PDB file of C-alpha atoms and ligand atoms in Angstrom:
ATOM      1  CA  UNK A   1       0.000   0.000   0.000  1.00 96.00           C
ATOM      2  CA  UNK A   2       1.317   3.397  -0.954  1.00 96.00           C
ATOM      3  CA  UNK A   3       0.666   6.237   1.462  1.00 98.00           C
ATOM      4  CA  UNK A   4       1.689   9.881   1.264  1.00 98.00           C
ATOM      5  CA  UNK A   5       2.446  10.140   5.010  1.00 97.00           C
ATOM      6  CA  UNK A   6       2.859  13.903   5.115  1.00 98.00           C
ATOM      7  CA  UNK A   7       1.487  16.332   7.709  1.00 98.00           C
ATOM      8  CA  UNK A   8       0.057  19.674   6.530  1.00 98.00           C
ATOM      9  CA  UNK A   9      -1.293  22.674   8.416  1.00 98.00           C
ATOM     10  CA  UNK A  10      -4.880  23.613   7.583  1.00 97.00           C
ATOM     11  CA  UNK A  11      -3.627  26.422   5.310  1.00 98.00           C
ATOM     12  CA  UNK A  12      -1.204  24.089   3.529  1.00 98.00           C
ATOM     13  CA  UNK A  13      -4.000  21.551   3.163  1.00 98.00           C
ATOM     14  CA  UNK A  14      -6.302  24.136   1.564  1.00 98.00           C
ATOM     15  CA  UNK A  15      -3.531  25.074  -0.907  1.00 98.00           C
ATOM     16  CA  UNK A  16      -2.808  21.421  -1.616  1.00 98.00           C
ATOM     17  CA  UNK A  17      -6.446  20.638  -2.402  1.00 98.00           C
ATOM     18  CA  UNK A  18      -7.057  23.819  -4.412  1.00 97.00           C
ATOM     19  CA  UNK A  19      -4.059  23.048  -6.617  1.00 97.00           C
ATOM     20  CA  UNK A  20      -4.698  19.334  -7.014  1.00 97.00           C
ATOM     21  CA  UNK A  21      -6.188  17.795 -10.147  1.00 96.00           C
ATOM     22  CA  UNK A  22      -8.750  15.245  -9.034  1.00 96.00           C
ATOM     23  CA  UNK A  23      -9.941  12.804 -11.683  1.00 94.00           C
ATOM     24  CA  UNK A  24     -12.236  10.780  -9.433  1.00 96.00           C
ATOM     25  CA  UNK A  25     -15.813  11.873  -8.882  1.00 97.00           C
ATOM     26  CA  UNK A  26     -16.367  12.917  -5.257  1.00 98.00           C
ATOM     27  CA  UNK A  27     -19.941  13.203  -3.959  1.00 98.00           C
ATOM     28  CA  UNK A  28     -19.536  12.630  -0.234  1.00 98.00           C
ATOM     29  CA  UNK A  29     -17.299  12.707   2.795  1.00 98.00           C
ATOM     30  CA  UNK A  30     -17.273   9.890   5.342  1.00 98.00           C
ATOM     31  CA  UNK A  31     -16.195  10.661   8.877  1.00 98.00           C
ATOM     32  CA  UNK A  32     -14.442   8.177  11.148  1.00 98.00           C
ATOM     33  CA  UNK A  33     -12.675   8.089  14.465  1.00 98.00           C
ATOM     34  CA  UNK A  34      -9.557   5.936  14.865  1.00 98.00           C
ATOM     35  CA  UNK A  35     -10.915   4.627  18.211  1.00 96.00           C
ATOM     36  CA  UNK A  36      -7.326   4.533  19.469  1.00 94.00           C
ATOM     37  CA  UNK A  37      -6.925   7.435  21.839  1.00 93.00           C
ATOM     38  CA  UNK A  38      -5.209  10.700  21.000  1.00 93.00           C
ATOM     39  CA  UNK A  39      -2.883   9.890  23.903  1.00 95.00           C
ATOM     40  CA  UNK A  40      -1.561   6.830  22.071  1.00 97.00           C
ATOM     41  CA  UNK A  41      -1.108   8.907  18.908  1.00 97.00           C
ATOM     42  CA  UNK A  42       0.877  11.544  20.825  1.00 96.00           C
ATOM     43  CA  UNK A  43       3.134   8.849  22.278  1.00 97.00           C
ATOM     44  CA  UNK A  44       3.740   7.448  18.798  1.00 96.00           C
ATOM     45  CA  UNK A  45       2.197   4.079  19.713  1.00 97.00           C
ATOM     46  CA  UNK A  46      -0.146   4.551  16.744  1.00 97.00           C
ATOM     47  CA  UNK A  47       0.723   6.497  13.579  1.00 97.00           C
ATOM     48  CA  UNK A  48       0.154   6.477   9.823  1.00 97.00           C
ATOM     49  CA  UNK A  49       2.759   3.709   9.531  1.00 97.00           C
ATOM     50  CA  UNK A  50       0.977   1.721  12.226  1.00 97.00           C
ATOM     51  CA  UNK A  51      -2.325   1.932  10.328  1.00 98.00           C
ATOM     52  CA  UNK A  52      -0.618   1.198   7.017  1.00 98.00           C
ATOM     53  CA  UNK A  53       0.690  -2.090   8.474  1.00 98.00           C
ATOM     54  CA  UNK A  54      -2.687  -2.897   9.992  1.00 97.00           C
ATOM     55  CA  UNK A  55      -4.509  -2.354   6.678  1.00 98.00           C
ATOM     56  CA  UNK A  56      -1.868  -4.311   4.736  1.00 98.00           C
ATOM     57  CA  UNK A  57      -2.394  -7.256   7.071  1.00 98.00           C
ATOM     58  CA  UNK A  58      -6.071  -7.161   6.109  1.00 97.00           C
ATOM     59  CA  UNK A  59      -5.012  -7.263   2.464  1.00 97.00           C
ATOM     60  CA  UNK A  60      -6.270  -3.761   1.674  1.00 97.00           C
ATOM     61  CA  UNK A  61      -4.791  -1.903  -1.304  1.00 97.00           C
ATOM     62  CA  UNK A  62      -5.767   1.519   0.069  1.00 98.00           C
ATOM     63  CA  UNK A  63      -6.983   3.086   3.317  1.00 98.00           C
ATOM     64  CA  UNK A  64      -8.748   6.287   4.382  1.00 98.00           C
ATOM     65  CA  UNK A  65      -7.524   9.485   2.725  1.00 98.00           C
ATOM     66  CA  UNK A  66      -6.794  11.677   5.722  1.00 98.00           C
ATOM     67  CA  UNK A  67      -5.951  11.401   9.415  1.00 98.00           C
ATOM     68  CA  UNK A  68      -6.743  14.561  11.356  1.00 98.00           C
ATOM     69  CA  UNK A  69      -4.473  15.042  14.370  1.00 98.00           C
ATOM     70  CA  UNK A  70      -3.888  17.987  16.728  1.00 97.00           C
ATOM     71  CA  UNK A  71      -0.598  18.801  14.933  1.00 98.00           C
ATOM     72  CA  UNK A  72      -2.210  18.901  11.492  1.00 98.00           C
ATOM     73  CA  UNK A  73      -3.718  16.911   8.638  1.00 98.00           C
ATOM     74  CA  UNK A  74      -1.918  13.738   7.610  1.00 98.00           C
ATOM     75  CA  UNK A  75      -2.241  12.737   3.945  1.00 98.00           C
ATOM     76  CA  UNK A  76      -2.671   8.981   3.780  1.00 98.00           C
ATOM     77  CA  UNK A  77      -4.193   7.418   0.609  1.00 98.00           C
ATOM     78  CA  UNK A  78      -4.063   9.807  -2.355  1.00 98.00           C
ATOM     79  CA  UNK A  79      -7.483  11.367  -2.987  1.00 98.00           C
ATOM     80  CA  UNK A  80      -7.306  10.253  -6.639  1.00 98.00           C
ATOM     81  CA  UNK A  81      -7.367   6.627  -5.469  1.00 98.00           C
ATOM     82  CA  UNK A  82     -10.597   5.075  -4.165  1.00 98.00           C
ATOM     83  CA  UNK A  83     -10.160   4.526  -0.446  1.00 98.00           C
ATOM     84  CA  UNK A  84     -10.928   1.502   1.721  1.00 98.00           C
ATOM     85  CA  UNK A  85     -12.747   2.588   4.860  1.00 98.00           C
ATOM     86  CA  UNK A  86     -16.534   2.246   4.613  1.00 97.00           C
ATOM     87  CA  UNK A  87     -17.663  -0.794   2.617  1.00 96.00           C
ATOM     88  CA  UNK A  88     -20.281   0.381   0.074  1.00 96.00           C
ATOM     89  CA  UNK A  89     -19.358   3.967   0.904  1.00 97.00           C
ATOM     90  CA  UNK A  90     -15.860   3.755  -0.562  1.00 98.00           C
ATOM     91  CA  UNK A  91     -16.976   4.750  -4.056  1.00 98.00           C
ATOM     92  CA  UNK A  92     -17.165   8.505  -4.586  1.00 98.00           C
ATOM     93  CA  UNK A  93     -16.085   9.359  -1.061  1.00 98.00           C
ATOM     94  CA  UNK A  94     -13.200  10.879   0.838  1.00 98.00           C
ATOM     95  CA  UNK A  95     -12.560   9.041   4.108  1.00 98.00           C
ATOM     96  CA  UNK A  96     -11.464  11.169   7.050  1.00 98.00           C
ATOM     97  CA  UNK A  97     -10.188   9.674  10.308  1.00 98.00           C
ATOM     98  CA  UNK A  98     -10.289  11.883  13.372  1.00 98.00           C
ATOM     99  CA  UNK A  99      -7.625  10.729  15.819  1.00 98.00           C
ATOM    100  CA  UNK A 100      -9.290   9.675  19.071  1.00 97.00           C
ATOM    101  CA  UNK A 101     -12.331   7.921  20.488  1.00 97.00           C
ATOM    102  CA  UNK A 102     -15.640   9.796  20.485  1.00 98.00           C
ATOM    103  CA  UNK A 103     -18.145   7.404  22.029  1.00 98.00           C
ATOM    104  CA  UNK A 104     -18.239   9.320  25.317  1.00 97.00           C
ATOM    105  CA  UNK A 105     -17.232  12.831  24.323  1.00 97.00           C
ATOM    106  CA  UNK A 106     -17.221  15.024  21.235  1.00 98.00           C
ATOM    107  CA  UNK A 107     -14.068  15.845  19.275  1.00 98.00           C
ATOM    108  CA  UNK A 108     -12.684  19.172  20.481  1.00 97.00           C
ATOM    109  CA  UNK A 109      -9.636  21.438  20.435  1.00 97.00           C
ATOM    110  CA  UNK A 110      -7.167  21.260  17.567  1.00 98.00           C
ATOM    111  CA  UNK A 111      -8.548  17.992  16.190  1.00 97.00           C
ATOM    112  CA  UNK A 112     -12.024  19.418  15.696  1.00 98.00           C
ATOM    113  CA  UNK A 113     -10.666  22.755  14.484  1.00 97.00           C
ATOM    114  CA  UNK A 114      -8.574  20.947  11.847  1.00 98.00           C
ATOM    115  CA  UNK A 115     -11.489  18.661  10.913  1.00 98.00           C
ATOM    116  CA  UNK A 116     -13.774  21.647  10.336  1.00 97.00           C
ATOM    117  CA  UNK A 117     -11.114  23.313   8.154  1.00 97.00           C
ATOM    118  CA  UNK A 118     -10.768  20.098   6.120  1.00 98.00           C
ATOM    119  CA  UNK A 119     -14.536  19.856   5.639  1.00 97.00           C
ATOM    120  CA  UNK A 120     -14.807  23.474   4.478  1.00 96.00           C
ATOM    121  CA  UNK A 121     -11.902  23.027   2.033  1.00 97.00           C
ATOM    122  CA  UNK A 122     -13.444  19.857   0.584  1.00 97.00           C
ATOM    123  CA  UNK A 123     -16.922  21.430   0.407  1.00 96.00           C
ATOM    124  CA  UNK A 124     -15.523  24.249  -1.740  1.00 96.00           C
ATOM    125  CA  UNK A 125     -13.447  22.015  -3.997  1.00 97.00           C
ATOM    126  CA  UNK A 126     -16.173  19.470  -4.707  1.00 97.00           C
ATOM    127  CA  UNK A 127     -19.279  21.690  -4.344  1.00 96.00           C
ATOM    128  CA  UNK A 128     -20.640  19.552  -1.517  1.00 96.00           C
ATOM    129  CA  UNK A 129     -23.512  20.258   0.871  1.00 94.00           C
ATOM    130  CA  UNK A 130     -23.964  19.596   4.589  1.00 95.00           C
ATOM    131  CA  UNK A 131     -26.030  16.512   3.712  1.00 96.00           C
ATOM    132  CA  UNK A 132     -23.012  15.060   1.876  1.00 97.00           C
ATOM    133  CA  UNK A 133     -21.276  14.377   5.199  1.00 97.00           C
ATOM    134  CA  UNK A 134     -21.808  10.735   6.128  1.00 98.00           C
ATOM    135  CA  UNK A 135     -20.715   8.529   9.011  1.00 98.00           C
ATOM    136  CA  UNK A 136     -18.995   5.150   8.833  1.00 98.00           C
ATOM    137  CA  UNK A 137     -21.758   3.581  10.950  1.00 98.00           C
ATOM    138  CA  UNK A 138     -24.281   4.233   8.151  1.00 98.00           C
ATOM    139  CA  UNK A 139     -22.354   1.706   6.050  1.00 98.00           C
ATOM    140  CA  UNK A 140     -21.531  -0.677   8.887  1.00 97.00           C
ATOM    141  CA  UNK A 141     -24.148  -0.706  11.646  1.00 94.00           C
ATOM    142  CA  UNK A 142     -21.935  -2.877  13.882  1.00 96.00           C
ATOM    143  CA  UNK A 143     -19.698   0.182  14.371  1.00 96.00           C
ATOM    144  CA  UNK A 144     -20.291   3.378  16.352  1.00 98.00           C
ATOM    145  CA  UNK A 145     -17.774   5.207  14.126  1.00 98.00           C
ATOM    146  CA  UNK A 146     -17.121   8.222  14.216  1.00 98.00           C
ATOM    147  CA  UNK A 147     -18.261   7.798  17.830  1.00 98.00           C
ATOM    148  CA  UNK A 148     -21.613   7.600  19.594  1.00 98.00           C
ATOM    149  CA  UNK A 149     -21.293  11.179  20.805  1.00 98.00           C
ATOM    150  CA  UNK A 150     -21.062  12.510  17.231  1.00 98.00           C
ATOM    151  CA  UNK A 151     -24.415  13.249  15.580  1.00 98.00           C
ATOM    152  CA  UNK A 152     -25.335  14.716  12.197  1.00 97.00           C
ATOM    153  CA  UNK A 153     -27.206  17.515  13.902  1.00 97.00           C
ATOM    154  CA  UNK A 154     -24.125  18.540  15.870  1.00 97.00           C
ATOM    155  CA  UNK A 155     -21.734  18.349  12.891  1.00 97.00           C
ATOM    156  CA  UNK A 156     -24.088  20.368  10.677  1.00 95.00           C
ATOM    157  CA  UNK A 157     -24.603  23.069  13.297  1.00 95.00           C
ATOM    158  CA  UNK A 158     -20.837  23.342  13.810  1.00 95.00           C
ATOM    159  CA  UNK A 159     -20.133  23.747  10.094  1.00 92.00           C
ATOM    160  CA  UNK A 160     -22.987  26.186   9.545  1.00 87.00           C
ATOM    161  CA  UNK A 161     -21.360  28.568  12.014  1.00 78.00           C
ATOM    162  CA  UNK A 162     -18.320  29.004   9.773  1.00 73.00           C
TER     163      UNK A 162
HETATM  164 ZN1   ZN B   1     -14.769   4.203  10.762  1.00 97.25          ZN
END
């Protein structure tokens, strides 16, 4: 599996996306949480390389497109390649992993700030609407992903404020 494995600030990410030729049709965004805690990410116990190995062991040829961390936005699978992250939802989507576990509490701080910036950038690039944000659990009801605490109503109200 080829991954980009590069961390961008939200401004760098916006420039990257604006300047990128995308030849795949994008009609939705699918949100995830990694479930591993942000604490483990900060300690380096989990990382893009860690997930790359995990996905390769499953035999996947691609993964999600982005991992949003407090330090920035990690490019994982190239957006021009269909990702592997949400079963039937893989086609036409960009898969975004928020670092952390959001079953008990909502994403906050830098992670949520960066996620919102990513969503706005992708909305502009692909002319998406609030209703084009989907959750992993819609495609796999055995999962709570992106976390039980995260609801459509909350995400939409947060984005509308920008
Ligand atoms: Zn997920």
